[in-house]
Each structure stands twice: as C-alpha cells, then as structure tokens.
Tab-separated table of C-alpha atoms in Angstrom:
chain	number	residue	atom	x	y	z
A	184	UNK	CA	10.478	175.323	208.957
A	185	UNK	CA	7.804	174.445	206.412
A	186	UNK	CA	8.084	177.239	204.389
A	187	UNK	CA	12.057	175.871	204.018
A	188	UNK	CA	10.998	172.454	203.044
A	189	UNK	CA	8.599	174.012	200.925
A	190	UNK	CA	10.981	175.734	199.335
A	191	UNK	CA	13.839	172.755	198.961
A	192	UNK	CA	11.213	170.729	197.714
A	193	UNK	CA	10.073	173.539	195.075
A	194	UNK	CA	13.716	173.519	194.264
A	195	UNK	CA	14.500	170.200	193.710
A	196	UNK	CA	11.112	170.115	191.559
A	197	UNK	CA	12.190	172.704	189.920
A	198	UNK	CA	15.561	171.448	189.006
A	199	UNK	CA	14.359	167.696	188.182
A	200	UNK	CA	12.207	169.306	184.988
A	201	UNK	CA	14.819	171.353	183.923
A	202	UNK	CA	17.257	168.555	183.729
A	203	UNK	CA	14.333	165.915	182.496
A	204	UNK	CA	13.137	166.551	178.928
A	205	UNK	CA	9.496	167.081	177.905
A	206	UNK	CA	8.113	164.063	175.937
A	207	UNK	CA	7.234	165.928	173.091
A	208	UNK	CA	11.242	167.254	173.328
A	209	UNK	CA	12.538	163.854	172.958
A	210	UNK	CA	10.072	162.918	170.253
A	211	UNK	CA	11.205	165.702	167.984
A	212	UNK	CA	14.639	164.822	169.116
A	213	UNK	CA	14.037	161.227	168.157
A	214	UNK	CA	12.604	162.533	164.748
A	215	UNK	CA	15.937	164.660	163.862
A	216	UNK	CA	17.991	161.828	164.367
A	217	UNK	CA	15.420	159.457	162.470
A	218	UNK	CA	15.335	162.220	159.504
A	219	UNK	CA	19.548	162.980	159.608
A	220	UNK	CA	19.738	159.147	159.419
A	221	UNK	CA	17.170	158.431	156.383
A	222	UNK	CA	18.607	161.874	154.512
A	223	UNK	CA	21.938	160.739	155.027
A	224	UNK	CA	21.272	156.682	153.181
A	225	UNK	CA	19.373	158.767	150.355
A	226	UNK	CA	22.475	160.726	149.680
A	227	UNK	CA	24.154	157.999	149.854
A	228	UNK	CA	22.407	156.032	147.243
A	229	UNK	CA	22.379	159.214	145.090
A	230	UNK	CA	26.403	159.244	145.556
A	231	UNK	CA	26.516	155.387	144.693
A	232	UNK	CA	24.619	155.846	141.628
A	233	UNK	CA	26.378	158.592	140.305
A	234	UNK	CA	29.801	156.555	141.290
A	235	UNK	CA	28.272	154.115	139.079
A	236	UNK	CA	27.358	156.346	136.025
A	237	UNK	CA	30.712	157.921	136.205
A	238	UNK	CA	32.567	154.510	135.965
A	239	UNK	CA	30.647	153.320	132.962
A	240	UNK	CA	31.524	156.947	131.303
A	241	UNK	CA	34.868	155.935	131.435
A	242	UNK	CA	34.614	152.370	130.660
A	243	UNK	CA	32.808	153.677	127.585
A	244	UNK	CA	35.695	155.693	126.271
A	245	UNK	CA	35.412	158.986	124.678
A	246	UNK	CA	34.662	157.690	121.216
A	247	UNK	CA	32.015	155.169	121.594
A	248	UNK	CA	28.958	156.529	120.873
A	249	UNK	CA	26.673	153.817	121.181
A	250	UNK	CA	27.836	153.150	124.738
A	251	UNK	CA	27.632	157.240	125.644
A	252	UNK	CA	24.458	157.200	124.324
A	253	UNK	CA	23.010	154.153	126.686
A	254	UNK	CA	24.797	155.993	129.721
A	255	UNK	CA	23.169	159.509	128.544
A	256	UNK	CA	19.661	157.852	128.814
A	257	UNK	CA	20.081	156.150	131.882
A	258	UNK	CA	21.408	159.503	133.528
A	259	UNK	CA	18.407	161.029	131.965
A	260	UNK	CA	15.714	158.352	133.840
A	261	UNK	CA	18.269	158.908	137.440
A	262	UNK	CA	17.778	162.901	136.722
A	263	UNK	CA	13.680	162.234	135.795
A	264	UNK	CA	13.200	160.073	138.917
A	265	UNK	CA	14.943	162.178	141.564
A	266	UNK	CA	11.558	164.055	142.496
A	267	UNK	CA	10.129	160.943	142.851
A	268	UNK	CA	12.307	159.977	145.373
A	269	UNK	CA	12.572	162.991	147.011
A	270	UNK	CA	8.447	162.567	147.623
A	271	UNK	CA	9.555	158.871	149.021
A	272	UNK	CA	11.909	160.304	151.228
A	273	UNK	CA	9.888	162.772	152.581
A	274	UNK	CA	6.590	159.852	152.734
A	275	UNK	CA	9.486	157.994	154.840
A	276	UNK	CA	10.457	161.062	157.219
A	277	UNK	CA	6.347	162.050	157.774
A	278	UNK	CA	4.631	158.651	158.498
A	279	UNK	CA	5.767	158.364	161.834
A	280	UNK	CA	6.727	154.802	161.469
A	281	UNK	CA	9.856	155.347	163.555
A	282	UNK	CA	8.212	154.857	166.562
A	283	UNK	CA	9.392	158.533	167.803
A	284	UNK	CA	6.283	160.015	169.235
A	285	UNK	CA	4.941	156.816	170.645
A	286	UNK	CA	7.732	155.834	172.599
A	287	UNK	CA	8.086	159.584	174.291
A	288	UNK	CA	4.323	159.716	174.959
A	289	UNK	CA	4.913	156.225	176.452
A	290	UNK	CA	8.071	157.496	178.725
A	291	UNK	CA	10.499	155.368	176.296
C-alpha cells in the first residue's frame, strides 16, 4: 500500500512539473514576447518614415530639383542612422528592463 501511494504521489509530482513551466522557461518566454513586441514598433517607425519620404517624393513632383534634392539628403541621414538604431534596439532588447527574469525568479 505504500509503495502505491508512493507511486501516485511520484505521479502526480511528476505530472505537476511537466505541466508547470521552469522559471527560467517563462523568463525567456517573457523575453520573446518583450523582443517580438519592441522589433515589431521599430519596424514600424521604419515603415512610417519611409511612408513619409515617399509622400514628400511625390509632393515634390518629378521636376523639382531643389525639393528632390532636400528629400535625397534626408533619405541619406534615415539610411546613415539605421545602424544606430539598430544598436538602440538591441541596448533596448538586452538591458533587462522588462522585468522578465525578475518576475519568473520571483514566481510572477
């Protein structure tokens, strides 16, 4: 008899940390959703920008020079400031500020 209770209890153990995540699993979990979440604004503001640059392109009209020329060099300074960004986005994804690994060590 207490080698079957021994055995339920193993098994109910058992089955209680299969179905009950590690704390570092939800922490990395909590970090891929964190990451999808600030990769997904960044593309965003990349897709607003060039939105942006596109409409004055066509406000300029294909023979205004002057105007082409201003849009040129401010799609040259977007284009020269993307690795910058990138290293802010990545700064953003690696400091831990989310809270992630702190509330899973914690049990949150």
């Amino acid at each position: 008899m207490k080698l079957q209770l021994l055995l339920l209890l193993s098994a109910v153990v058992y089955g209680a940390a299969q179905t009950t995540p590690s704390p570092l699993t939800v922490a990395l979990n909590c970090i891929d959703d964190e990451s999808a979440d600030v990769i997904d604004d960044y593309i965003a503001a990349v897709e607003a920008a060039v939105n942006g640059l596109r409409q004055e392109i066509e406000n300029c009209g294909i023979l205004n020079l002057p105007c082409l020329t201003e849009v040129a060099a401010k799609i040259v300074a977007a284009v020269a400031a993307i690795p910058l960004q990138v290293l802010g986005v990545a700064a953003q994804l690696t400091t831990g500020g989310t809270g992630c690994v702190t509330g899973a060590i914690s049990g949150r």
